[in-house]
Coordinates of C-alpha atoms in Angstrom, one line a residue:
X1 CA -9.0 4.7 21.8
X2 CA -6.5 2.4 20.2
X3 CA -3.3 4.2 21.4
X4 CA -3.6 2.8 24.9
X5 CA -3.9 -0.8 23.5
X6 CA -0.9 -0.2 21.2
X7 CA 1.2 1.0 24.2
X8 CA 0.8 -2.5 25.8
X9 CA 2.1 -4.3 22.6
X10 CA 4.6 -2.0 21.0
X11 CA 8.2 -2.4 22.5
X12 CA 6.9 -5.4 24.5
X13 CA 8.0 -8.6 22.7
X14 CA 6.7 -11.0 25.3
X15 CA 3.2 -9.5 25.2
X16 CA 3.3 -9.4 21.4
X17 CA 4.6 -13.0 21.2
X18 CA 1.8 -14.2 23.5
X19 CA -0.9 -12.8 21.3
X20 CA 0.8 -14.1 18.1
X21 CA 1.2 -17.7 19.3
X22 CA -2.4 -17.8 20.6
X23 CA -4.0 -16.3 17.6
X24 CA -7.1 -17.7 16.1
X25 CA -6.5 -16.1 12.7
X26 CA -9.4 -14.9 10.7
X27 CA -9.4 -14.6 6.9
X28 CA -8.7 -11.2 5.6
X29 CA -7.5 -9.6 2.5
X30 CA -4.3 -7.5 2.3
X31 CA -2.3 -5.4 0.0
X32 CA 1.3 -4.2 0.1
X33 CA 2.8 -1.1 -1.6
X34 CA 6.6 -0.8 -2.0
X35 CA 7.3 2.8 -2.6
X36 CA 10.9 2.7 -1.6
X37 CA 13.8 3.6 -3.8
X38 CA 17.1 4.1 -2.1
X39 CA 17.5 6.1 0.1
X40 CA 13.9 7.4 0.6
X41 CA 10.4 6.0 0.4
X42 CA 7.5 4.3 2.1
X43 CA 6.0 0.9 2.7
X44 CA 2.3 0.5 3.1
X45 CA 0.4 -2.6 4.3
X46 CA -3.4 -2.6 4.2
X47 CA -5.4 -5.4 5.9
X48 CA -9.2 -5.6 5.5
X49 CA -10.8 -7.6 8.2
X50 CA -14.4 -8.9 8.6
X51 CA -17.0 -6.6 10.0
X52 CA -16.6 -5.9 13.7
X53 CA -13.4 -7.9 14.1
X54 CA -11.1 -4.9 14.7
X55 CA -13.4 -3.3 17.3
X56 CA -13.7 -6.6 19.2
X57 CA -10.2 -8.0 18.7
X58 CA -7.9 -5.1 18.1
X59 CA -4.8 -6.7 19.6
X60 CA -5.2 -9.8 17.4
X61 CA -5.9 -7.7 14.3
X62 CA -2.9 -5.6 15.0
X63 CA -0.6 -8.6 15.5
X64 CA -2.0 -10.2 12.3
X65 CA -1.3 -7.0 10.4
X66 CA 2.3 -6.9 11.7
X67 CA 2.8 -10.6 10.8
X68 CA 1.5 -9.8 7.3
X69 CA 3.8 -6.8 7.0
X70 CA 6.7 -9.1 8.0
X71 CA 5.6 -11.6 5.3
X72 CA 5.6 -8.9 2.6
X73 CA 9.0 -7.4 3.7
X74 CA 10.6 -10.8 4.0
X75 CA 9.3 -11.8 0.6
X76 CA 10.7 -8.5 -0.7
X77 CA 14.2 -9.4 0.6
X78 CA 14.2 -13.2 0.1
X79 CA 11.9 -14.6 -2.5
X80 CA 12.7 -18.2 -1.4
X81 CA 11.5 -17.7 2.1
X82 CA 9.4 -20.5 3.5
X83 CA 6.0 -19.8 5.0
X84 CA 5.8 -20.3 8.8
X85 CA 2.6 -22.2 9.8
X86 CA 0.7 -21.3 12.9
X87 CA 1.9 -24.5 14.5
X88 CA 5.5 -23.5 13.8
X89 CA 5.1 -19.9 15.0
X90 CA 5.9 -20.4 18.8
X91 CA 9.2 -22.1 18.1
X92 CA 10.1 -19.7 15.3
X93 CA 9.3 -16.7 17.5
X94 CA 11.5 -18.1 20.2
X95 CA 14.4 -19.0 17.9
X96 CA 14.2 -15.8 15.8
X97 CA 13.2 -13.2 18.4
X98 CA 15.2 -10.4 16.7
X99 CA 13.4 -10.9 13.3
X100 CA 10.0 -10.6 14.9
X101 CA 10.9 -8.0 17.5
X102 CA 12.2 -5.5 15.0
X103 CA 8.7 -5.0 13.6
X104 CA 7.2 -3.8 17.0
X105 CA 10.2 -2.1 18.5
X106 CA 11.0 1.6 18.2
X107 CA 13.9 3.6 19.6
X108 CA 11.6 6.7 19.5
X109 CA 8.2 5.7 20.8
X110 CA 5.9 8.6 19.9
X111 CA 2.2 7.4 20.1
X112 CA 0.8 10.7 18.9
X113 CA -2.6 11.1 17.3
X114 CA -2.2 12.9 14.0
X115 CA -4.5 14.2 11.3
X116 CA -5.1 12.6 7.9
X117 CA -3.8 15.7 6.2
X118 CA -0.5 15.4 8.1
X119 CA -0.1 11.8 7.1
X120 CA -1.0 12.4 3.5
X121 CA 1.6 15.1 3.3
X122 CA 4.2 12.9 5.0
X123 CA 3.5 10.0 2.5
X124 CA 3.7 12.4 -0.5
X125 CA 7.0 13.9 0.8
X126 CA 8.6 10.5 1.1
X127 CA 7.4 9.3 -2.3
X128 CA 7.5 12.3 -4.5
X129 CA 11.0 11.6 -5.9
X130 CA 10.3 7.9 -6.7
X131 CA 8.0 8.2 -9.7
X132 CA 5.1 6.6 -7.9
X133 CA 1.8 7.2 -9.8
X134 CA -0.4 9.7 -8.1
X135 CA -3.3 7.3 -8.6
X136 CA -1.5 4.6 -6.6
X137 CA -0.8 7.0 -3.7
X138 CA -4.4 8.3 -3.9
X139 CA -5.7 4.7 -3.6
X140 CA -4.7 4.6 0.1
X141 CA -6.4 7.9 1.0
X142 CA -9.8 6.2 1.7
X143 CA -8.0 4.2 4.5
X144 CA -7.2 7.5 6.2
X145 CA -10.5 9.3 5.9
X146 CA -12.4 9.1 9.1
X147 CA -9.7 6.8 10.7
X148 CA -7.9 7.0 14.0
X149 CA -4.3 7.7 13.0
X150 CA -1.4 7.3 15.3
X151 CA 2.3 8.0 14.8
X152 CA 3.8 5.0 16.6
X153 CA 7.4 5.9 16.4
X154 CA 10.7 5.4 14.5
X155 CA 14.3 4.6 15.0
X156 CA 15.6 8.1 14.1
X157 CA 14.2 11.6 13.5
X158 CA 13.7 10.9 9.7
X159 CA 11.9 7.6 10.2
X160 CA 8.1 7.3 10.8
X161 CA 5.7 4.4 11.5
X162 CA 2.0 5.2 11.4
X163 CA -1.1 3.1 11.9
X164 CA -4.5 4.1 10.5
X165 CA -7.4 2.2 12.0
X166 CA -11.0 2.1 10.6
X167 CA -13.9 -0.1 11.4
X168 CA -12.8 -2.9 9.0
X169 CA -9.2 -2.0 8.1
X170 CA -5.8 -1.4 9.5
X171 CA -3.1 0.4 7.4
X172 CA 0.5 0.4 8.5
X173 CA 2.7 3.1 6.9
X174 CA 6.5 3.1 7.3
X175 CA 8.3 6.0 5.6
X176 CA 11.7 7.4 6.0
X177 CA 15.2 8.0 4.8
X178 CA 17.1 4.7 5.1
X179 CA 20.7 3.8 4.3

C-alpha cells in the first residue's frame, strides 16, 4: 500500500522538498538508536504519530520522519548544529540541497516488501558485534510486528534502508558496512 507512495518521493528531491516546505507539522514523539561502531552497524529512528495521521497523511508523516532522522544524524555529527525553523526550511533546502537529498536518494532503489523475520535477522546481523544489549534491540521488535515493511534501497550491496509502517508509527532502519 505505502510502496507506491514512497516511489513518488524517494529519489525525487523536488517532490520531497515540496512536501517538506508545505508541511503542517503535527506533534509526535521520536526515539533514535545509534548502533553503529566502525565499520558496521545500524541507525534506527522511530516516530510515533497521533491516531490516524499516517493513514491520512503518509507523505507528510514520511517526510517528517526523514527530517527527524536528519536532525538526529546531524546532531550526532555536529553537536553545535542550529535548529532550522519551519520558516527557514525552504531557503535552507534550496541552499543545502545535497544535505537534504542524501536522506532520500538511493543508488540502488529496491522497494521490496519484506517480512519482519528477515528484518529482525538483518538488524541482528549488523549489530551483533557492537555489544548492543539484546533488550535494546528487542525494544524495536513491536514496531515490526504486523507492520508493512519495505526495503527502500541502499548505496551498495552491503547497505540497507528499511521502513516499517504501522497505524501510528514509522520506523526507519539503516544498516550496513560503512567506511
